[in-house]
mmCIF file of C-alpha atoms in Angstrom:
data_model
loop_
_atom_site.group_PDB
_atom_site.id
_atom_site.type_symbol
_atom_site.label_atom_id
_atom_site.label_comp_id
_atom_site.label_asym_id
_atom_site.label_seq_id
_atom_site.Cartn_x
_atom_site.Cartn_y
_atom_site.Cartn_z
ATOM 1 C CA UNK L 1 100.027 20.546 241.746
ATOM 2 C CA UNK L 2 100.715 16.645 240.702
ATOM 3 C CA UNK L 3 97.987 14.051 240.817
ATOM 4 C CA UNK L 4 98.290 10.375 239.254
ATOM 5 C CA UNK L 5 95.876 9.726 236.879
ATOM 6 C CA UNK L 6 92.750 8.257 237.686
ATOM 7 C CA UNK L 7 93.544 5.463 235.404
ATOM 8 C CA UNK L 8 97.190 4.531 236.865
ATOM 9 C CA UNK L 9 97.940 4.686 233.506
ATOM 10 C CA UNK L 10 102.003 3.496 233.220
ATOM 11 C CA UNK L 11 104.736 4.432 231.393
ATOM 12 C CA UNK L 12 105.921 2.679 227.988
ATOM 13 C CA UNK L 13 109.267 4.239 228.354
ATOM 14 C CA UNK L 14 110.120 3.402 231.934
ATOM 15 C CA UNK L 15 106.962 1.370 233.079
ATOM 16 C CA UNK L 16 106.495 3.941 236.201
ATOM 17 C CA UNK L 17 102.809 5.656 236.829
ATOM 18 C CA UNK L 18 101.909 8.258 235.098
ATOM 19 C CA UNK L 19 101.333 11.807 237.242
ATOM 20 C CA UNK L 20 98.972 14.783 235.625
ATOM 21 C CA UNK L 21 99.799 18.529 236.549
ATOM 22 C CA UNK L 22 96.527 20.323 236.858
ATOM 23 C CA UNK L 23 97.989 23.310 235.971
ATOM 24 C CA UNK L 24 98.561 22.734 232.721
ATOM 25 C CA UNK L 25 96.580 19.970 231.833
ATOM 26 C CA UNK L 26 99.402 17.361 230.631
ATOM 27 C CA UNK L 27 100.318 13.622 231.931
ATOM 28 C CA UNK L 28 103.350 12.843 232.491
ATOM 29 C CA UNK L 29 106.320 10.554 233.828
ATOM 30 C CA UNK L 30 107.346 11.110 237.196
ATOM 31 C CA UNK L 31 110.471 9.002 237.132
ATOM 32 C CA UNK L 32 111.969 9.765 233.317
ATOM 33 C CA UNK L 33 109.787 13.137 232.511
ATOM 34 C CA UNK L 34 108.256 11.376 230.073
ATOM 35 C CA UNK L 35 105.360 13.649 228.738
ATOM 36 C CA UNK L 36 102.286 12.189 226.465
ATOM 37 C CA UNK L 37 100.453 13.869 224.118
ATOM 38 C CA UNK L 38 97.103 15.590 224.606
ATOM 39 C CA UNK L 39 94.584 13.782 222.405
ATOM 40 C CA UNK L 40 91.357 16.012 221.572
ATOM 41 C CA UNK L 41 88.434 13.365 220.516
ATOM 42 C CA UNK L 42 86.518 14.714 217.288
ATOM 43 C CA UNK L 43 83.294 12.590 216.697
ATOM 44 C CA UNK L 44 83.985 12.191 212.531
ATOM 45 C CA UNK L 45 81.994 9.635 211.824
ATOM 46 C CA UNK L 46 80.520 6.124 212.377
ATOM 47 C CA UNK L 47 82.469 2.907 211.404
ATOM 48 C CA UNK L 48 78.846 1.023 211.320
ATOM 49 C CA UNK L 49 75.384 1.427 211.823
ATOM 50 C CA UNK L 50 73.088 -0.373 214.185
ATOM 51 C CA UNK L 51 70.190 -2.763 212.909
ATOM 52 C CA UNK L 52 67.354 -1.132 213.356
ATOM 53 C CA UNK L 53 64.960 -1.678 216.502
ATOM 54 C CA UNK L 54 68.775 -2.650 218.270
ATOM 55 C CA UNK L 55 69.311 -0.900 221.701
ATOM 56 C CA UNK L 56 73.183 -1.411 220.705
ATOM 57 C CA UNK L 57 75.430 2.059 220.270
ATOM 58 C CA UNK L 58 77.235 2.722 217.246
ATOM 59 C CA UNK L 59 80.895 2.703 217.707
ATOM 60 C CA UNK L 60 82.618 5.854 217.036
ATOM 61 C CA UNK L 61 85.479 7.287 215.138
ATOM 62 C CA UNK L 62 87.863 9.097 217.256
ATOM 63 C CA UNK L 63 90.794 11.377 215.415
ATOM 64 C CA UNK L 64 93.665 12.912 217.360
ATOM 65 C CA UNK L 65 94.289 16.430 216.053
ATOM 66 C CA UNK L 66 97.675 17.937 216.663
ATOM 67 C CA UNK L 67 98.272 20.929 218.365
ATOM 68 C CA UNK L 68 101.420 21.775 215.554
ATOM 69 C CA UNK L 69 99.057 20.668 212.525
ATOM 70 C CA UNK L 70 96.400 23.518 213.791
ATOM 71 C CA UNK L 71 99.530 25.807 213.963
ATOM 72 C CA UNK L 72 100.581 25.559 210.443
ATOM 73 C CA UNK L 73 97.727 25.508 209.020
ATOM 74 C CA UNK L 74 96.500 28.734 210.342
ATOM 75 C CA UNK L 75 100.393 30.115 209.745
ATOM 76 C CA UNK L 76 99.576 28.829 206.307
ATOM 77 C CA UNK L 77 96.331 30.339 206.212
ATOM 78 C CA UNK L 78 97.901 33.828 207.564
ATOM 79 C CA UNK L 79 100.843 33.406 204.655
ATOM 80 C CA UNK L 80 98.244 33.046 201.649
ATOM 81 C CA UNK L 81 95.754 36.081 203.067
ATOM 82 C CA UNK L 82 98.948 38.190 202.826
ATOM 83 C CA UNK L 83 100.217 37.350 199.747
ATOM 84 C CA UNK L 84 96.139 38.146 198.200
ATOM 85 C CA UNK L 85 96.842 41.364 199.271
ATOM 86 C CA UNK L 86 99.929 41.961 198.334
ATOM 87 C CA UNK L 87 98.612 41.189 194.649
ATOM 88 C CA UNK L 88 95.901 43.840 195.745
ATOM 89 C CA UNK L 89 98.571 46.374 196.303
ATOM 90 C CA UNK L 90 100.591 45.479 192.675
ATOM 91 C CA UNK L 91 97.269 45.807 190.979
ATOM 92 C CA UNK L 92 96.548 49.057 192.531
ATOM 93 C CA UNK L 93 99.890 50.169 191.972
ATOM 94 C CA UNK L 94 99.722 49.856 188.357
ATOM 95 C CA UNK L 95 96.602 51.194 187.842
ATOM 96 C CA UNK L 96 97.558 54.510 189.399
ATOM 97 C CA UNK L 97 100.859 54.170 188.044
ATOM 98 C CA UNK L 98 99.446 53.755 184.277
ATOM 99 C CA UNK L 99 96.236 56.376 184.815
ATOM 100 C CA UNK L 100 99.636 58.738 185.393
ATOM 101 C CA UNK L 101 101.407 57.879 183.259
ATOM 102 C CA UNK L 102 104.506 56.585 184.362
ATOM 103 C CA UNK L 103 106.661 53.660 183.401
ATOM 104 C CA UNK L 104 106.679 50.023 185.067
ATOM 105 C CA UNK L 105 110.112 50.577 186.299
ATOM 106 C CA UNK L 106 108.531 52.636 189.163
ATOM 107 C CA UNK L 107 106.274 49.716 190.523
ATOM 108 C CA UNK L 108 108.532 47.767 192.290
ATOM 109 C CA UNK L 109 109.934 50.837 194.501
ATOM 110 C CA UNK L 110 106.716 51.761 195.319
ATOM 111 C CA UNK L 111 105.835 48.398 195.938
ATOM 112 C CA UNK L 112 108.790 47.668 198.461
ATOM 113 C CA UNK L 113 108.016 50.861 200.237
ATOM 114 C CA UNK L 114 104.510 49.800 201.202
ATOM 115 C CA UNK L 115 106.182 46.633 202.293
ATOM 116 C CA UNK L 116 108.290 48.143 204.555
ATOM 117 C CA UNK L 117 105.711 50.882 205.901
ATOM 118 C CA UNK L 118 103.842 47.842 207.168
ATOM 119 C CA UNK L 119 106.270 45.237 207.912
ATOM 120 C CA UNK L 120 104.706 45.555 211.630
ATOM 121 C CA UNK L 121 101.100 46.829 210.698
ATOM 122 C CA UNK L 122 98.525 45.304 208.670
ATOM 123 C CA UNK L 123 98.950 45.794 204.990
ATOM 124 C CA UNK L 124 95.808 46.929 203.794
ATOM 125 C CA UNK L 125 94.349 44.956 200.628
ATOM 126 C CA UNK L 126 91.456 47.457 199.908
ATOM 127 C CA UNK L 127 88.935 50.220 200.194
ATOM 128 C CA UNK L 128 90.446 53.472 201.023
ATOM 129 C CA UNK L 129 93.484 52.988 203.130
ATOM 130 C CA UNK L 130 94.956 50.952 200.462
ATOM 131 C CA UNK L 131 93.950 54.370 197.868
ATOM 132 C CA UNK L 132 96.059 56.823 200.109
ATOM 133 C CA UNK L 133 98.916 54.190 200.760
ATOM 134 C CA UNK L 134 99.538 53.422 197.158
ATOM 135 C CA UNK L 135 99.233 57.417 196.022
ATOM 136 C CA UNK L 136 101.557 58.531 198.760
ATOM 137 C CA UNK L 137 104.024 55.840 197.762
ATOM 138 C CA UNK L 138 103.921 56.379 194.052
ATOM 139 C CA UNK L 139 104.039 60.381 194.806
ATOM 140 C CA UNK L 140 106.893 59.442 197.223
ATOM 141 C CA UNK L 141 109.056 57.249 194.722
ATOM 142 C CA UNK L 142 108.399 58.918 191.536
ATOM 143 C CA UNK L 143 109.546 62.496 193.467
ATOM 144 C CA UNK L 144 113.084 60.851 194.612
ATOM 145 C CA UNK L 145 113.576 59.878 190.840
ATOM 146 C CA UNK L 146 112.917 62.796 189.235
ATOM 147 C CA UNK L 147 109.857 62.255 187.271
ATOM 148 C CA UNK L 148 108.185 65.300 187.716
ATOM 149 C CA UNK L 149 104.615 64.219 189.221
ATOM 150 C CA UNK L 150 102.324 66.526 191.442
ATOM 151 C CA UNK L 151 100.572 65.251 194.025
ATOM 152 C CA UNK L 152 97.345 66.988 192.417
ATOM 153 C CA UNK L 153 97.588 64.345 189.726
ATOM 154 C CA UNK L 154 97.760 61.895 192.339
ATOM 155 C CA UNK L 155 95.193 62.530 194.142
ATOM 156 C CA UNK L 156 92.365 63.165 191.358
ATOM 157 C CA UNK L 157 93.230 59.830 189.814
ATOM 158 C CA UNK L 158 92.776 58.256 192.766
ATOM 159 C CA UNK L 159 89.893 59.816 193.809
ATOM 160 C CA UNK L 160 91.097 61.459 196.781
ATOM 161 C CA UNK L 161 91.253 64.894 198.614
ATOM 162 C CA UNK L 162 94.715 66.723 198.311
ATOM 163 C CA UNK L 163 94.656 67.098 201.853
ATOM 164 C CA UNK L 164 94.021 63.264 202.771
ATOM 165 C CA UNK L 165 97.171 62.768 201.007
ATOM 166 C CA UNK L 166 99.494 65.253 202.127
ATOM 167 C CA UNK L 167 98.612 64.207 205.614
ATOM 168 C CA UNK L 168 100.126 60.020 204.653
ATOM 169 C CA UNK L 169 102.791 61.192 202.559
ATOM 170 C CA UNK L 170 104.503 62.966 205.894
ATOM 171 C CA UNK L 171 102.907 60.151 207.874
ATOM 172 C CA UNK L 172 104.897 57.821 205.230
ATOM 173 C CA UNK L 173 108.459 59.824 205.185
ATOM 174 C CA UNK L 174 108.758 60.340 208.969
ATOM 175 C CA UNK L 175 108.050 56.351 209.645
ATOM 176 C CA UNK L 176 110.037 55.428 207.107
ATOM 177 C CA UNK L 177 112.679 58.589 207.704
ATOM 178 C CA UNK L 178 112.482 59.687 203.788
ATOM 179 C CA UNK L 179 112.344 63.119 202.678
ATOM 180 C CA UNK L 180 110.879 64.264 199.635
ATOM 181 C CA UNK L 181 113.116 66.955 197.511
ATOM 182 C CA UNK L 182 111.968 68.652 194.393
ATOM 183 C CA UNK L 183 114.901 68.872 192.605
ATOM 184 C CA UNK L 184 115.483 70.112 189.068
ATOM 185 C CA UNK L 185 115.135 67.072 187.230
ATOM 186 C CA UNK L 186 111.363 66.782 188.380
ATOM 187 C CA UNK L 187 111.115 70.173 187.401
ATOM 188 C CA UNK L 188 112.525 69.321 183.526
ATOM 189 C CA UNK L 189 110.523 65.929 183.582
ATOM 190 C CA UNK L 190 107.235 67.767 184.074
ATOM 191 C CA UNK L 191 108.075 70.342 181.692
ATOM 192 C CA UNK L 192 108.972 67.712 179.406
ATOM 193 C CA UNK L 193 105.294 65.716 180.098
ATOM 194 C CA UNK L 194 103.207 68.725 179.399
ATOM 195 C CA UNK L 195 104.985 69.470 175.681
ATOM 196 C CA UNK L 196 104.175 66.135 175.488
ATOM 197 C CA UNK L 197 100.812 66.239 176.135
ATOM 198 C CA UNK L 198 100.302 69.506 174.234
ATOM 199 C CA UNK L 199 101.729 68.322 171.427
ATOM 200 C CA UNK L 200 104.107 70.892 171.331
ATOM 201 C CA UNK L 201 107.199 69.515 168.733
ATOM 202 C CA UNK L 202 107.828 73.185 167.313
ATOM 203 C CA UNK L 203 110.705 75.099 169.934
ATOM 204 C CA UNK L 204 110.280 72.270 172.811
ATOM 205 C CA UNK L 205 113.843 72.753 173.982
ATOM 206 C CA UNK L 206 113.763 76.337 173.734
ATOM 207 C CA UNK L 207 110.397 76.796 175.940
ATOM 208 C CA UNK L 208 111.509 74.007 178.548
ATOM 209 C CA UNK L 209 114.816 76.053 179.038
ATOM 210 C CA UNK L 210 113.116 79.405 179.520
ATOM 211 C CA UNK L 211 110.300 77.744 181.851
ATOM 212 C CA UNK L 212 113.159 76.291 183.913
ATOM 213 C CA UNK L 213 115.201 79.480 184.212
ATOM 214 C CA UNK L 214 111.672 80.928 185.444
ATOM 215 C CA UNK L 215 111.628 78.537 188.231
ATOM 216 C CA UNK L 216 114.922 78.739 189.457
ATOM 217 C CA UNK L 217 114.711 82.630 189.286
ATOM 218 C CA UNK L 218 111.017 82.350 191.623
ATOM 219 C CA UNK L 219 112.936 80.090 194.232
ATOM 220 C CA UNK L 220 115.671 82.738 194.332
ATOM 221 C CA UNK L 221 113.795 85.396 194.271
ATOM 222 C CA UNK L 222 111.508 83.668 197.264
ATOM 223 C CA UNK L 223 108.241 84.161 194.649
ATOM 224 C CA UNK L 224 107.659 80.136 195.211
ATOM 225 C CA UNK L 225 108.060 80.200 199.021
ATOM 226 C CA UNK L 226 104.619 79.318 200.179
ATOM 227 C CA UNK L 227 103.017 78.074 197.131
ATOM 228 C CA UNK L 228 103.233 74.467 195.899
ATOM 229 C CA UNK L 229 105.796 73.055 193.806
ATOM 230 C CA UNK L 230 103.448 72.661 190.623
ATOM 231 C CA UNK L 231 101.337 76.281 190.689
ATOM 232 C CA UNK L 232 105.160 77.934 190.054
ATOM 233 C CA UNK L 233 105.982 75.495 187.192
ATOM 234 C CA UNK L 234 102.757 75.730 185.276
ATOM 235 C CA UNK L 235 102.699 79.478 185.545
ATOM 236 C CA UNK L 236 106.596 79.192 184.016
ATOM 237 C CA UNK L 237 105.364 77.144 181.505
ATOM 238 C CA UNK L 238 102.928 79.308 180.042
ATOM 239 C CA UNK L 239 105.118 82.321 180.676
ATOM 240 C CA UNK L 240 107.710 80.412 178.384
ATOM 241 C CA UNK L 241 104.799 79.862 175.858
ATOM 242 C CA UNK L 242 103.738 83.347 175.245
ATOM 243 C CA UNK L 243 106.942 84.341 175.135
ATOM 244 C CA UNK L 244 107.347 82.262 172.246
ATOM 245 C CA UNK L 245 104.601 83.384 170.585
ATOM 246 C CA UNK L 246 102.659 80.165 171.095
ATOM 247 C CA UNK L 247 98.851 81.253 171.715
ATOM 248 C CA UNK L 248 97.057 77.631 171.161
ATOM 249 C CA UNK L 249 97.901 76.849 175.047
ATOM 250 C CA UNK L 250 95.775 78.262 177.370
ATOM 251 C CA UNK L 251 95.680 78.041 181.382
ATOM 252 C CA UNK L 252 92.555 75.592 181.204
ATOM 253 C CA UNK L 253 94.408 73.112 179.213
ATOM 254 C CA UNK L 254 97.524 73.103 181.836
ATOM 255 C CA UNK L 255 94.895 72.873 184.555
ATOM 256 C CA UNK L 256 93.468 70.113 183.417
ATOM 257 C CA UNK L 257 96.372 68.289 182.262
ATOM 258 C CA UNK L 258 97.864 68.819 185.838
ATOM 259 C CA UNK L 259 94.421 68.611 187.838
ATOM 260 C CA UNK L 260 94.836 72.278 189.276
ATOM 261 C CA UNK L 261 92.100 75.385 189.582
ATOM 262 C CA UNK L 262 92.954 77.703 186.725
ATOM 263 C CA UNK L 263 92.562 80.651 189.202
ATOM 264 C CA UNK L 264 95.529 79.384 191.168
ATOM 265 C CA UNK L 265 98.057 79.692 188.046
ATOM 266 C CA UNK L 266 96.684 82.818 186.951
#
């Protein structure tokens, strides 16, 4: 519906009256189309002040404030609350990542698969969403590069249940369509991470190819089929041990190192 304005305001371009449409609140130019901009008044301060005892009124400071300028600056404000948690999600990263134990390298993987988990969700910059997004991303990465971490490890460095995050490591692989595969080099890298943390320089080699003929011979032999990934390699690495004749390793120092109920390797 088209009015003119109660002010028969004209034109500059064309010098014709000006018409408002109701409907959406804008004046403009019946003849060229013409279309002027809608100026919101914002009392912001006053350019004098009366004498005192005066009846006059103080004139008044009127700004316009554009409709675009409002736009940016809350795209703006949208751009810098995303990047503060972005930093929230490198910092978590690579405290998790270090607490583990594994090198930088792995940060910015895990980093860009966050990113693209929620490229159309919120990315969370704390509490504990952001806890079981950054350990099922870490869990996820370091898996497909073969470093050999469990999600046990995981979980009790981030203070988490096992369960809680199982449950966003699938959520994780099916949005994202990755799979996780334990291959053999995550089986050599963890076998490799507990000498190291044993301190165990004398027959290293020896014991990490005896542990790792163990494994293959349980997945053959279908002894790992429904047990998880690190109760079979623990148990092969302490079979390797004793059968090397190494007695100062004992099932509560692999549980610990690896975050696991000694009842479960035995």
């Amino acid at each position: 519906m088209y009015r003119f304005a109660d002010s028969e305001e004209c034109c500059e371009q064309c010098s014709a009256l000006l018409e408002e449409r109701e409907h959406l609140g804008v004046r403009s130019c019946g003849s060229c189309g013409a279309v002027l901009p809608d100026v919101n008044a914002s009392l912001t301060g006053l350019d004098w002040a009366p004498p005192r005892g005066s009846s006059s009124r103080p004139l008044l400071q009127v700004q316009a404030q554009d409709y675009h300028v409002k736009h940016r600056k809350s795209v703006f404000a949208a751009e810098a609350s995303r990047n503060h948690r972005v930093q929230r999600c490198k910092a978590a990263i690579s405290l998790l990542s270090n607490a583990v134990g594994l090198q930088g390298c792995v940060q910015e993987p895990v980093l860009a698969l966050m990113l693209r988990h929620c490229d159309r969700s919120f990315i969370p910059g704390k509490g504990r969403r952001l806890k079981l997004l950054v350990s099922a991303c870490l869990l996820i990465v370091s898996a497909r590069q073969g470093l050999g971490v469990t999600i046990h490890e995981v979980a009790a460095h981030a203070g988490l249940h096992v369960s809680k995050v199982q449950k966003t490591v699938w959520k994780v692989c099916r949005v994202n369509g990755v799979r996780i595969t334990r291959s053999q080099a995550n089986v050599d890298a963890l076998l490799e991470r507990m000498c190291r943390h044993m301190n165990l320089c004398r027959q290293r080699s020896a014991i990490c190819e005896a542990a790792s003929k163990l494994v293959t011979i349980a997945n053959k032999g279908w002894i790992a089929t429904g047990r998880m990934w690190a109760f079979v390699v623990s148990a092969a690495f302490l079979l390797a041990t004793k059968a090397y004749h190494i007695s100062s390793i004992e099932v509560d120092d692999v549980a610990t190192f690896l975050a696991l109920n000694p009842g479960t390797i035995k």
